PDB file of C-alpha atoms in Angstrom:
ATOM      1  CA  UNK L  44     109.348  74.736 189.545  1.00  0.00           C
ATOM      2  CA  UNK L  45     110.547  71.785 187.447  1.00  0.00           C
ATOM      3  CA  UNK L  46     108.021  72.647 184.757  1.00  0.00           C
ATOM      4  CA  UNK L  47     109.191  76.267 184.773  1.00  0.00           C
ATOM      5  CA  UNK L  48     112.832  75.206 184.375  1.00  0.00           C
ATOM      6  CA  UNK L  49     111.913  72.826 181.561  1.00  0.00           C
ATOM      7  CA  UNK L  50     110.040  75.576 179.690  1.00  0.00           C
ATOM      8  CA  UNK L  51     112.927  78.004 180.075  1.00  0.00           C
ATOM      9  CA  UNK L  52     115.399  75.441 178.774  1.00  0.00           C
ATOM     10  CA  UNK L  53     113.165  74.685 175.794  1.00  0.00           C
ATOM     11  CA  UNK L  54     113.017  78.381 174.969  1.00  0.00           C
ATOM     12  CA  UNK L  55     116.802  78.539 175.308  1.00  0.00           C
ATOM     13  CA  UNK L  56     117.322  76.138 172.397  1.00  0.00           C
ATOM     14  CA  UNK L  57     115.975  78.441 169.642  1.00  0.00           C
ATOM     15  CA  UNK L  58     117.644  81.411 171.359  1.00  0.00           C
ATOM     16  CA  UNK L  59     121.068  79.786 171.146  1.00  0.00           C
ATOM     17  CA  UNK L  60     120.311  78.711 167.574  1.00  0.00           C
ATOM     18  CA  UNK L  61     119.621  82.323 166.600  1.00  0.00           C
ATOM     19  CA  UNK L  62     122.878  83.432 168.241  1.00  0.00           C
ATOM     20  CA  UNK L  63     124.804  80.707 166.415  1.00  0.00           C
ATOM     21  CA  UNK L  64     123.226  81.634 163.086  1.00  0.00           C
ATOM     22  CA  UNK L  65     123.924  85.354 163.409  1.00  0.00           C
ATOM     23  CA  UNK L  66     127.505  84.810 164.592  1.00  0.00           C
ATOM     24  CA  UNK L  67     128.213  82.234 161.864  1.00  0.00           C
ATOM     25  CA  UNK L  68     127.139  84.417 158.960  1.00  0.00           C
ATOM     26  CA  UNK L  69     128.661  87.589 160.420  1.00  0.00           C
ATOM     27  CA  UNK L  70     132.031  85.852 160.590  1.00  0.00           C
ATOM     28  CA  UNK L  71     131.707  84.799 156.962  1.00  0.00           C
ATOM     29  CA  UNK L  72     130.666  88.285 155.834  1.00  0.00           C
ATOM     30  CA  UNK L  73     133.628  89.951 157.554  1.00  0.00           C
ATOM     31  CA  UNK L  74     136.524  90.705 155.178  1.00  0.00           C
ATOM     32  CA  UNK L  75     139.508  88.401 155.200  1.00  0.00           C
ATOM     33  CA  UNK L  76     139.810  84.760 156.064  1.00  0.00           C
ATOM     34  CA  UNK L  77     141.814  82.359 158.220  1.00  0.00           C
ATOM     35  CA  UNK L  78     144.176  81.474 155.367  1.00  0.00           C
ATOM     36  CA  UNK L  79     144.785  84.943 153.967  1.00  0.00           C
ATOM     37  CA  UNK L  80     148.513  85.361 154.556  1.00  0.00           C
ATOM     38  CA  UNK L  81     150.782  88.313 153.871  1.00  0.00           C
ATOM     39  CA  UNK L  82     152.556  86.187 151.261  1.00  0.00           C
ATOM     40  CA  UNK L  83     149.949  84.422 149.101  1.00  0.00           C
ATOM     41  CA  UNK L  84     150.262  80.647 148.903  1.00  0.00           C
ATOM     42  CA  UNK L  85     149.938  78.627 145.701  1.00  0.00           C
ATOM     43  CA  UNK L  86     146.319  78.262 144.657  1.00  0.00           C
ATOM     44  CA  UNK L  87     146.410  74.473 144.679  1.00  0.00           C
ATOM     45  CA  UNK L  88     147.669  74.394 148.275  1.00  0.00           C
ATOM     46  CA  UNK L  89     145.025  76.918 149.272  1.00  0.00           C
ATOM     47  CA  UNK L  90     142.267  74.822 147.722  1.00  0.00           C
ATOM     48  CA  UNK L  91     143.540  71.695 149.496  1.00  0.00           C
ATOM     49  CA  UNK L  92     143.492  73.482 152.855  1.00  0.00           C
ATOM     50  CA  UNK L  93     139.979  74.810 152.260  1.00  0.00           C
ATOM     51  CA  UNK L  94     138.817  71.332 151.291  1.00  0.00           C
ATOM     52  CA  UNK L  95     140.393  69.822 154.406  1.00  0.00           C
ATOM     53  CA  UNK L  96     138.287  72.120 156.608  1.00  0.00           C
ATOM     54  CA  UNK L  97     135.167  71.906 154.433  1.00  0.00           C
ATOM     55  CA  UNK L  98     135.437  75.586 153.531  1.00  0.00           C
ATOM     56  CA  UNK L  99     135.280  74.920 149.788  1.00  0.00           C
ATOM     57  CA  UNK L 100     131.574  74.219 150.163  1.00  0.00           C
ATOM     58  CA  UNK L 101     128.817  76.848 149.831  1.00  0.00           C
ATOM     59  CA  UNK L 102     128.194  78.847 153.001  1.00  0.00           C
ATOM     60  CA  UNK L 103     124.786  77.250 153.597  1.00  0.00           C
ATOM     61  CA  UNK L 104     126.393  73.789 153.400  1.00  0.00           C
ATOM     62  CA  UNK L 105     129.114  74.850 155.871  1.00  0.00           C
ATOM     63  CA  UNK L 106     126.382  76.110 158.196  1.00  0.00           C
ATOM     64  CA  UNK L 107     124.453  72.846 158.099  1.00  0.00           C
ATOM     65  CA  UNK L 108     127.647  70.822 158.604  1.00  0.00           C
ATOM     66  CA  UNK L 109     128.521  73.005 161.609  1.00  0.00           C
ATOM     67  CA  UNK L 110     125.089  72.463 163.148  1.00  0.00           C
ATOM     68  CA  UNK L 111     125.441  68.712 162.580  1.00  0.00           C
ATOM     69  CA  UNK L 112     128.774  68.780 164.416  1.00  0.00           C
ATOM     70  CA  UNK L 113     127.257  70.737 167.299  1.00  0.00           C
ATOM     71  CA  UNK L 114     124.485  68.167 167.571  1.00  0.00           C
ATOM     72  CA  UNK L 115     127.226  65.559 168.149  1.00  0.00           C
ATOM     73  CA  UNK L 116     128.955  67.807 170.691  1.00  0.00           C
ATOM     74  CA  UNK L 117     131.805  68.653 168.294  1.00  0.00           C
ATOM     75  CA  UNK L 118     132.869  72.323 168.189  1.00  0.00           C
ATOM     76  CA  UNK L 119     135.282  71.579 165.389  1.00  0.00           C
ATOM     77  CA  UNK L 120     139.039  72.058 164.984  1.00  0.00           C
ATOM     78  CA  UNK L 121     140.865  75.327 165.330  1.00  0.00           C
ATOM     79  CA  UNK L 122     141.800  76.846 161.977  1.00  0.00           C
ATOM     80  CA  UNK L 123     144.988  78.449 163.318  1.00  0.00           C
ATOM     81  CA  UNK L 124     146.277  76.075 166.042  1.00  0.00           C
ATOM     82  CA  UNK L 125     147.499  72.822 164.562  1.00  0.00           C
ATOM     83  CA  UNK L 126     146.253  69.622 166.223  1.00  0.00           C
ATOM     84  CA  UNK L 127     143.951  71.539 168.598  1.00  0.00           C
ATOM     85  CA  UNK L 128     140.189  71.385 168.816  1.00  0.00           C
ATOM     86  CA  UNK L 129     138.050  74.294 169.928  1.00  0.00           C
ATOM     87  CA  UNK L 130     137.041  72.315 172.998  1.00  0.00           C
ATOM     88  CA  UNK L 131     140.719  71.975 173.962  1.00  0.00           C
ATOM     89  CA  UNK L 132     141.323  75.738 173.617  1.00  0.00           C
ATOM     90  CA  UNK L 133     138.254  76.564 175.715  1.00  0.00           C
ATOM     91  CA  UNK L 134     139.240  73.965 178.310  1.00  0.00           C
ATOM     92  CA  UNK L 135     142.667  75.604 178.626  1.00  0.00           C
ATOM     93  CA  UNK L 136     141.460  79.197 178.873  1.00  0.00           C
ATOM     94  CA  UNK L 137     138.139  78.952 180.676  1.00  0.00           C
ATOM     95  CA  UNK L 138     139.526  77.865 184.100  1.00  0.00           C
ATOM     96  CA  UNK L 139     141.693  81.006 184.206  1.00  0.00           C
ATOM     97  CA  UNK L 140     138.817  83.289 183.240  1.00  0.00           C
ATOM     98  CA  UNK L 141     136.384  81.491 185.548  1.00  0.00           C
ATOM     99  CA  UNK L 142     138.728  81.741 188.543  1.00  0.00           C
ATOM    100  CA  UNK L 143     139.250  85.470 188.068  1.00  0.00           C
ATOM    101  CA  UNK L 144     135.555  85.998 187.328  1.00  0.00           C
ATOM    102  CA  UNK L 145     134.285  84.106 190.377  1.00  0.00           C
ATOM    103  CA  UNK L 146     136.676  85.891 192.707  1.00  0.00           C
ATOM    104  CA  UNK L 147     135.699  89.238 191.178  1.00  0.00           C
ATOM    105  CA  UNK L 148     131.978  88.488 191.592  1.00  0.00           C
ATOM    106  CA  UNK L 149     132.439  87.440 195.219  1.00  0.00           C
ATOM    107  CA  UNK L 150     134.539  90.520 196.010  1.00  0.00           C
ATOM    108  CA  UNK L 151     132.114  92.857 194.230  1.00  0.00           C
ATOM    109  CA  UNK L 152     129.073  91.414 196.010  1.00  0.00           C
ATOM    110  CA  UNK L 153     130.636  91.610 199.458  1.00  0.00           C
ATOM    111  CA  UNK L 154     132.210  95.047 199.177  1.00  0.00           C
ATOM    112  CA  UNK L 155     129.472  96.596 197.029  1.00  0.00           C
ATOM    113  CA  UNK L 156     126.646  95.375 199.254  1.00  0.00           C
ATOM    114  CA  UNK L 157     128.455  96.594 202.371  1.00  0.00           C
ATOM    115  CA  UNK L 158     129.191 100.037 200.942  1.00  0.00           C
ATOM    116  CA  UNK L 159     125.665 100.411 199.579  1.00  0.00           C
ATOM    117  CA  UNK L 160     124.125  99.449 202.904  1.00  0.00           C
ATOM    118  CA  UNK L 161     126.343 101.881 204.818  1.00  0.00           C
ATOM    119  CA  UNK L 162     125.431 104.683 202.407  1.00  0.00           C
ATOM    120  CA  UNK L 163     121.705 103.947 202.758  1.00  0.00           C
ATOM    121  CA  UNK L 164     121.807 103.744 206.555  1.00  0.00           C
ATOM    122  CA  UNK L 165     123.776 106.997 206.752  1.00  0.00           C
ATOM    123  CA  UNK L 166     121.987 108.853 203.993  1.00  0.00           C
ATOM    124  CA  UNK L 167     123.080 112.453 203.356  1.00  0.00           C
ATOM    125  CA  UNK L 168     126.127 112.106 205.591  1.00  0.00           C
ATOM    126  CA  UNK L 169     129.812 112.144 204.742  1.00  0.00           C
ATOM    127  CA  UNK L 170     129.783 108.328 204.552  1.00  0.00           C
ATOM    128  CA  UNK L 171     126.972 108.437 201.994  1.00  0.00           C
ATOM    129  CA  UNK L 172     128.691 111.105 199.918  1.00  0.00           C
ATOM    130  CA  UNK L 173     131.950 109.169 200.061  1.00  0.00           C
ATOM    131  CA  UNK L 174     130.354 105.950 198.797  1.00  0.00           C
ATOM    132  CA  UNK L 175     128.505 107.767 196.007  1.00  0.00           C
ATOM    133  CA  UNK L 176     131.711 109.538 194.995  1.00  0.00           C
ATOM    134  CA  UNK L 177     133.685 106.293 195.014  1.00  0.00           C
ATOM    135  CA  UNK L 178     130.965 104.593 192.957  1.00  0.00           C
ATOM    136  CA  UNK L 179     130.964 107.408 190.419  1.00  0.00           C
ATOM    137  CA  UNK L 180     134.738 107.225 190.017  1.00  0.00           C
ATOM    138  CA  UNK L 181     134.612 103.424 189.757  1.00  0.00           C
ATOM    139  CA  UNK L 182     132.052 103.571 186.968  1.00  0.00           C
ATOM    140  CA  UNK L 183     133.691 106.425 185.058  1.00  0.00           C
ATOM    141  CA  UNK L 184     137.275 105.103 185.042  1.00  0.00           C
ATOM    142  CA  UNK L 185     137.383 102.041 182.735  1.00  0.00           C
ATOM    143  CA  UNK L 186     139.377  98.866 183.501  1.00  0.00           C
ATOM    144  CA  UNK L 187     141.804  99.545 180.630  1.00  0.00           C
ATOM    145  CA  UNK L 188     142.974 102.582 182.638  1.00  0.00           C
ATOM    146  CA  UNK L 189     142.867 101.042 186.118  1.00  0.00           C
ATOM    147  CA  UNK L 190     144.662  97.855 185.051  1.00  0.00           C
ATOM    148  CA  UNK L 191     147.837  99.415 183.604  1.00  0.00           C
ATOM    149  CA  UNK L 192     148.025 101.947 186.460  1.00  0.00           C
ATOM    150  CA  UNK L 193     147.826  99.220 189.118  1.00  0.00           C
ATOM    151  CA  UNK L 194     150.296  97.066 187.222  1.00  0.00           C
ATOM    152  CA  UNK L 195     152.726  99.964 186.853  1.00  0.00           C
ATOM    153  CA  UNK L 196     152.465 101.394 190.376  1.00  0.00           C
ATOM    154  CA  UNK L 197     151.879  98.308 192.545  1.00  0.00           C
ATOM    155  CA  UNK L 198     153.666  95.774 190.353  1.00  0.00           C
ATOM    156  CA  UNK L 199     156.664  97.658 188.959  1.00  0.00           C
ATOM    157  CA  UNK L 200     157.333 100.814 190.987  1.00  0.00           C
ATOM    158  CA  UNK L 201     156.493  99.420 194.433  1.00  0.00           C
ATOM    159  CA  UNK L 202     157.177  95.772 193.639  1.00  0.00           C
ATOM    160  CA  UNK L 203     154.529  94.530 196.048  1.00  0.00           C
ATOM    161  CA  UNK L 204     152.826  92.139 193.622  1.00  0.00           C
ATOM    162  CA  UNK L 205     153.651  90.528 190.263  1.00  0.00           C
ATOM    163  CA  UNK L 206     152.614  92.824 187.426  1.00  0.00           C
ATOM    164  CA  UNK L 207     151.168  90.063 185.268  1.00  0.00           C
ATOM    165  CA  UNK L 208     151.355  86.543 183.900  1.00  0.00           C
ATOM    166  CA  UNK L 209     151.067  83.182 185.596  1.00  0.00           C
ATOM    167  CA  UNK L 210     153.862  81.249 187.266  1.00  0.00           C
ATOM    168  CA  UNK L 211     154.682  78.381 184.860  1.00  0.00           C
ATOM    169  CA  UNK L 212     155.378  76.072 187.805  1.00  0.00           C
ATOM    170  CA  UNK L 213     152.690  77.113 190.290  1.00  0.00           C
ATOM    171  CA  UNK L 214     150.005  78.448 187.943  1.00  0.00           C
ATOM    172  CA  UNK L 215     147.378  80.764 189.470  1.00  0.00           C
ATOM    173  CA  UNK L 216     148.863  81.805 192.801  1.00  0.00           C
ATOM    174  CA  UNK L 217     147.161  84.288 195.124  1.00  0.00           C
ATOM    175  CA  UNK L 218     149.701  87.071 194.602  1.00  0.00           C
ATOM    176  CA  UNK L 219     149.215  86.915 190.820  1.00  0.00           C
ATOM    177  CA  UNK L 220     145.438  87.061 191.094  1.00  0.00           C
ATOM    178  CA  UNK L 221     145.096  90.108 193.360  1.00  0.00           C
ATOM    179  CA  UNK L 222     145.654  92.829 190.739  1.00  0.00           C
ATOM    180  CA  UNK L 223     143.489  91.348 187.954  1.00  0.00           C
ATOM    181  CA  UNK L 224     140.689  90.479 190.381  1.00  0.00           C
ATOM    182  CA  UNK L 225     140.743  93.963 191.924  1.00  0.00           C
ATOM    183  CA  UNK L 226     140.745  95.623 188.493  1.00  0.00           C
ATOM    184  CA  UNK L 227     137.864  93.489 187.236  1.00  0.00           C
ATOM    185  CA  UNK L 228     135.852  93.890 190.440  1.00  0.00           C
ATOM    186  CA  UNK L 229     136.175  97.680 190.775  1.00  0.00           C
ATOM    187  CA  UNK L 230     133.448  98.710 188.282  1.00  0.00           C
ATOM    188  CA  UNK L 231     131.163  95.967 189.605  1.00  0.00           C
ATOM    189  CA  UNK L 232     131.683  97.191 193.180  1.00  0.00           C
ATOM    190  CA  UNK L 233     130.698 100.681 192.036  1.00  0.00           C
ATOM    191  CA  UNK L 234     127.548  99.482 190.254  1.00  0.00           C
ATOM    192  CA  UNK L 235     126.468  97.122 193.039  1.00  0.00           C
ATOM    193  CA  UNK L 236     126.995  99.754 195.732  1.00  0.00           C
ATOM    194  CA  UNK L 237     124.750 102.195 193.847  1.00  0.00           C
ATOM    195  CA  UNK L 238     122.087  99.522 193.305  1.00  0.00           C
ATOM    196  CA  UNK L 239     122.242  98.446 196.940  1.00  0.00           C
ATOM    197  CA  UNK L 240     122.053 102.017 198.208  1.00  0.00           C
ATOM    198  CA  UNK L 241     118.968 102.868 196.149  1.00  0.00           C
ATOM    199  CA  UNK L 242     117.266  99.569 196.965  1.00  0.00           C
ATOM    200  CA  UNK L 243     118.022  99.771 200.697  1.00  0.00           C
ATOM    201  CA  UNK L 244     116.714 103.349 200.934  1.00  0.00           C
ATOM    202  CA  UNK L 245     113.460 102.302 199.295  1.00  0.00           C
ATOM    203  CA  UNK L 246     113.081  99.251 201.541  1.00  0.00           C
ATOM    204  CA  UNK L 247     113.811 101.209 204.741  1.00  0.00           C
ATOM    205  CA  UNK L 248     110.951 103.564 203.871  1.00  0.00           C
ATOM    206  CA  UNK L 249     108.439 100.737 203.333  1.00  0.00           C
ATOM    207  CA  UNK L 250     105.524 100.106 205.660  1.00  0.00           C
ATOM    208  CA  UNK L 251     106.585  96.660 206.858  1.00  0.00           C
ATOM    209  CA  UNK L 252     109.930  98.032 208.041  1.00  0.00           C
ATOM    210  CA  UNK L 253     108.116 100.726 209.997  1.00  0.00           C
ATOM    211  CA  UNK L 254     105.909  98.008 211.488  1.00  0.00           C
ATOM    212  CA  UNK L 255     108.934  95.925 212.486  1.00  0.00           C
ATOM    213  CA  UNK L 256     110.480  98.930 214.211  1.00  0.00           C
ATOM    214  CA  UNK L 257     107.192  99.740 215.937  1.00  0.00           C
ATOM    215  CA  UNK L 258     107.151  96.236 217.416  1.00  0.00           C
ATOM    216  CA  UNK L 259     110.379  97.034 219.228  1.00  0.00           C
ATOM    217  CA  UNK L 260     112.773  94.951 217.141  1.00  0.00           C
ATOM    218  CA  UNK L 261     116.398  96.034 217.301  1.00  0.00           C
ATOM    219  CA  UNK L 262     117.923  97.951 214.397  1.00  0.00           C
ATOM    220  CA  UNK L 263     120.220  95.046 213.558  1.00  0.00           C
ATOM    221  CA  UNK L 264     117.347  92.569 213.429  1.00  0.00           C
ATOM    222  CA  UNK L 265     115.272  94.854 211.232  1.00  0.00           C
ATOM    223  CA  UNK L 266     118.119  95.372 208.778  1.00  0.00           C
ATOM    224  CA  UNK L 267     119.499  91.824 208.612  1.00  0.00           C
ATOM    225  CA  UNK L 268     116.296  89.770 208.823  1.00  0.00           C
ATOM    226  CA  UNK L 269     113.855  92.053 207.026  1.00  0.00           C
ATOM    227  CA  UNK L 270     115.405  94.861 205.000  1.00  0.00           C
ATOM    228  CA  UNK L 271     118.379  93.010 203.570  1.00  0.00           C
ATOM    229  CA  UNK L 272     116.320  90.217 202.015  1.00  0.00           C
ATOM    230  CA  UNK L 273     114.251  92.653 199.966  1.00  0.00           C
ATOM    231  CA  UNK L 274     117.107  95.039 199.235  1.00  0.00           C
ATOM    232  CA  UNK L 275     119.240  92.427 197.481  1.00  0.00           C
ATOM    233  CA  UNK L 276     116.542  91.552 194.927  1.00  0.00           C
ATOM    234  CA  UNK L 277     117.810  94.092 192.322  1.00  0.00           C
ATOM    235  CA  UNK L 278     121.301  92.642 192.769  1.00  0.00           C
ATOM    236  CA  UNK L 279     120.031  89.156 191.966  1.00  0.00           C
ATOM    237  CA  UNK L 280     118.581  90.411 188.682  1.00  0.00           C
ATOM    238  CA  UNK L 281     121.784  92.255 187.806  1.00  0.00           C
ATOM    239  CA  UNK L 282     124.320  89.614 188.755  1.00  0.00           C
ATOM    240  CA  UNK L 283     123.134  87.038 186.175  1.00  0.00           C
ATOM    241  CA  UNK L 284     124.385  88.695 182.962  1.00  0.00           C
ATOM    242  CA  UNK L 285     127.229  90.393 184.862  1.00  0.00           C
ATOM    243  CA  UNK L 286     128.501  87.023 186.087  1.00  0.00           C
ATOM    244  CA  UNK L 287     128.385  85.592 182.559  1.00  0.00           C
ATOM    245  CA  UNK L 288     130.521  88.471 181.288  1.00  0.00           C
ATOM    246  CA  UNK L 289     133.047  88.053 184.102  1.00  0.00           C
ATOM    247  CA  UNK L 290     133.212  84.267 183.870  1.00  0.00           C
ATOM    248  CA  UNK L 291     133.962  84.272 180.156  1.00  0.00           C
ATOM    249  CA  UNK L 292     136.866  86.589 180.724  1.00  0.00           C
ATOM    250  CA  UNK L 293     137.621  90.246 180.375  1.00  0.00           C
ATOM    251  CA  UNK L 294     139.534  91.023 177.210  1.00  0.00           C
ATOM    252  CA  UNK L 295     141.219  94.064 178.731  1.00  0.00           C
ATOM    253  CA  UNK L 296     142.203  92.377 181.995  1.00  0.00           C
ATOM    254  CA  UNK L 297     143.665  89.332 180.327  1.00  0.00           C
ATOM    255  CA  UNK L 298     145.613  91.442 177.843  1.00  0.00           C
ATOM    256  CA  UNK L 299     146.978  93.850 180.461  1.00  0.00           C
ATOM    257  CA  UNK L 300     148.044  91.136 182.902  1.00  0.00           C
ATOM    258  CA  UNK L 301     149.080  88.567 180.242  1.00  0.00           C
ATOM    259  CA  UNK L 302     146.632  85.918 181.389  1.00  0.00           C
ATOM    260  CA  UNK L 303     145.879  82.959 179.098  1.00  0.00           C
ATOM    261  CA  UNK L 304     142.121  83.186 179.542  1.00  0.00           C
ATOM    262  CA  UNK L 305     139.263  82.657 177.136  1.00  0.00           C
ATOM    263  CA  UNK L 306     138.871  86.398 176.495  1.00  0.00           C
ATOM    264  CA  UNK L 307     142.403  86.672 175.192  1.00  0.00           C
ATOM    265  CA  UNK L 308     141.869  83.610 172.999  1.00  0.00           C
ATOM    266  CA  UNK L 309     138.697  85.178 171.635  1.00  0.00           C
ATOM    267  CA  UNK L 310     140.511  88.363 170.591  1.00  0.00           C
ATOM    268  CA  UNK L 311     143.301  86.408 168.911  1.00  0.00           C
ATOM    269  CA  UNK L 312     140.803  84.172 167.118  1.00  0.00           C
ATOM    270  CA  UNK L 313     138.750  87.137 165.900  1.00  0.00           C
ATOM    271  CA  UNK L 314     141.826  88.928 164.547  1.00  0.00           C
ATOM    272  CA  UNK L 315     143.078  85.764 162.855  1.00  0.00           C
ATOM    273  CA  UNK L 316     139.593  84.850 161.533  1.00  0.00           C
ATOM    274  CA  UNK L 317     139.673  81.560 163.413  1.00  0.00           C
ATOM    275  CA  UNK L 318     135.960  81.016 162.840  1.00  0.00           C
ATOM    276  CA  UNK L 319     135.504  77.899 164.919  1.00  0.00           C
ATOM    277  CA  UNK L 320     137.167  79.304 168.049  1.00  0.00           C
ATOM    278  CA  UNK L 321     135.099  82.498 167.825  1.00  0.00           C
ATOM    279  CA  UNK L 322     131.929  80.428 167.425  1.00  0.00           C
ATOM    280  CA  UNK L 323     132.855  78.220 170.375  1.00  0.00           C
ATOM    281  CA  UNK L 324     133.363  81.207 172.695  1.00  0.00           C
ATOM    282  CA  UNK L 325     130.123  82.838 171.471  1.00  0.00           C
ATOM    283  CA  UNK L 326     128.183  79.643 172.178  1.00  0.00           C
ATOM    284  CA  UNK L 327     129.769  79.388 175.634  1.00  0.00           C
ATOM    285  CA  UNK L 328     128.919  83.014 176.411  1.00  0.00           C
ATOM    286  CA  UNK L 329     125.309  82.699 175.198  1.00  0.00           C
ATOM    287  CA  UNK L 330     124.801  79.478 177.156  1.00  0.00           C
ATOM    288  CA  UNK L 331     126.183  81.027 180.338  1.00  0.00           C
ATOM    289  CA  UNK L 332     123.937  84.088 180.001  1.00  0.00           C
ATOM    290  CA  UNK L 333     120.847  81.895 179.607  1.00  0.00           C
ATOM    291  CA  UNK L 334     121.825  79.571 182.450  1.00  0.00           C
ATOM    292  CA  UNK L 335     122.794  82.327 184.883  1.00  0.00           C
ATOM    293  CA  UNK L 336     119.664  84.331 184.086  1.00  0.00           C
ATOM    294  CA  UNK L 337     117.630  81.232 184.890  1.00  0.00           C
ATOM    295  CA  UNK L 338     119.491  80.822 188.195  1.00  0.00           C
ATOM    296  CA  UNK L 339     118.919  84.513 188.960  1.00  0.00           C
ATOM    297  CA  UNK L 340     115.175  84.153 188.316  1.00  0.00           C
ATOM    298  CA  UNK L 341     114.994  81.111 190.581  1.00  0.00           C
ATOM    299  CA  UNK L 342     116.861  82.944 193.351  1.00  0.00           C
ATOM    300  CA  UNK L 343     114.600  85.960 192.900  1.00  0.00           C
ATOM    301  CA  UNK L 344     111.525  83.784 193.340  1.00  0.00           C
ATOM    302  CA  UNK L 345     113.061  82.076 196.374  1.00  0.00           C
ATOM    303  CA  UNK L 346     113.785  85.422 198.046  1.00  0.00           C
ATOM    304  CA  UNK L 347     110.482  87.048 197.100  1.00  0.00           C
ATOM    305  CA  UNK L 348     107.398  85.001 198.050  1.00  0.00           C
ATOM    306  CA  UNK L 349     105.219  87.219 195.844  1.00  0.00           C
ATOM    307  CA  UNK L 350     106.885  85.833 192.715  1.00  0.00           C
ATOM    308  CA  UNK L 351     105.322  82.618 191.410  1.00  0.00           C
ATOM    309  CA  UNK L 352     106.476  80.215 188.737  1.00  0.00           C
ATOM    310  CA  UNK L 353     104.216  80.451 185.706  1.00  0.00           C
TER     311      UNK L 353
END
């Protein structure tokens, strides 16, 4: 297993390098720049600013200098926030996004797996049709619709929960996390419930489940100890990239609920052409996808004895 992990991590290095290269040159090709203001500044001042950030050099030289900084663990300074490094901006926003993402993943796994299992065990009944209908609605209605509706109805009209933002004194309190977590988890609950339903139906029809029932094992034992372990395998494969997307923040959720997460910072940086912040978030996202996919593969092999490390 150690050799397998080492090989995957070695492959990850050129993968991240490709992502960095593509993102770097795409940002430079995009029209506009970080110092293009509505009122043009004097040319001499503009040249001094470009020189201070090394942006007066050819693009290939900027690229090599950026890679050299990454090799030292330096993501560079922000081009729009004075006296702030990219690492500082990510350190401020990532805990908010990670908290919401982790809670959303946990909620989606618990509720989605439960609903999918109920639908599979009661196939072609009202419970099954209800879960499938709920899943369809959850997938079709996007978060940028669910979020404002929940904020308006639950937060403003009913006044049950805060409609957005974080308490400046208390930070991320439970009442301020419920609406964003529920909004972010809803589409994942829908997807996971559909995956779990299809997987559980297939597993329940397999020969080894029939054998377990023929031996006289109780229905609960068959489902929990035998069927569930195989049925969750598709979820393990899906949750890797899904978790990376949730952990790095949802742009819509953070905008709707005014949360200072990394997704909101990414949007602001992209609009303002803050190249270094955009690159830092892209590198974080790519690294999380690779790492979480590796964890998902290891969990898949641990749950399925047929899978071997090669």
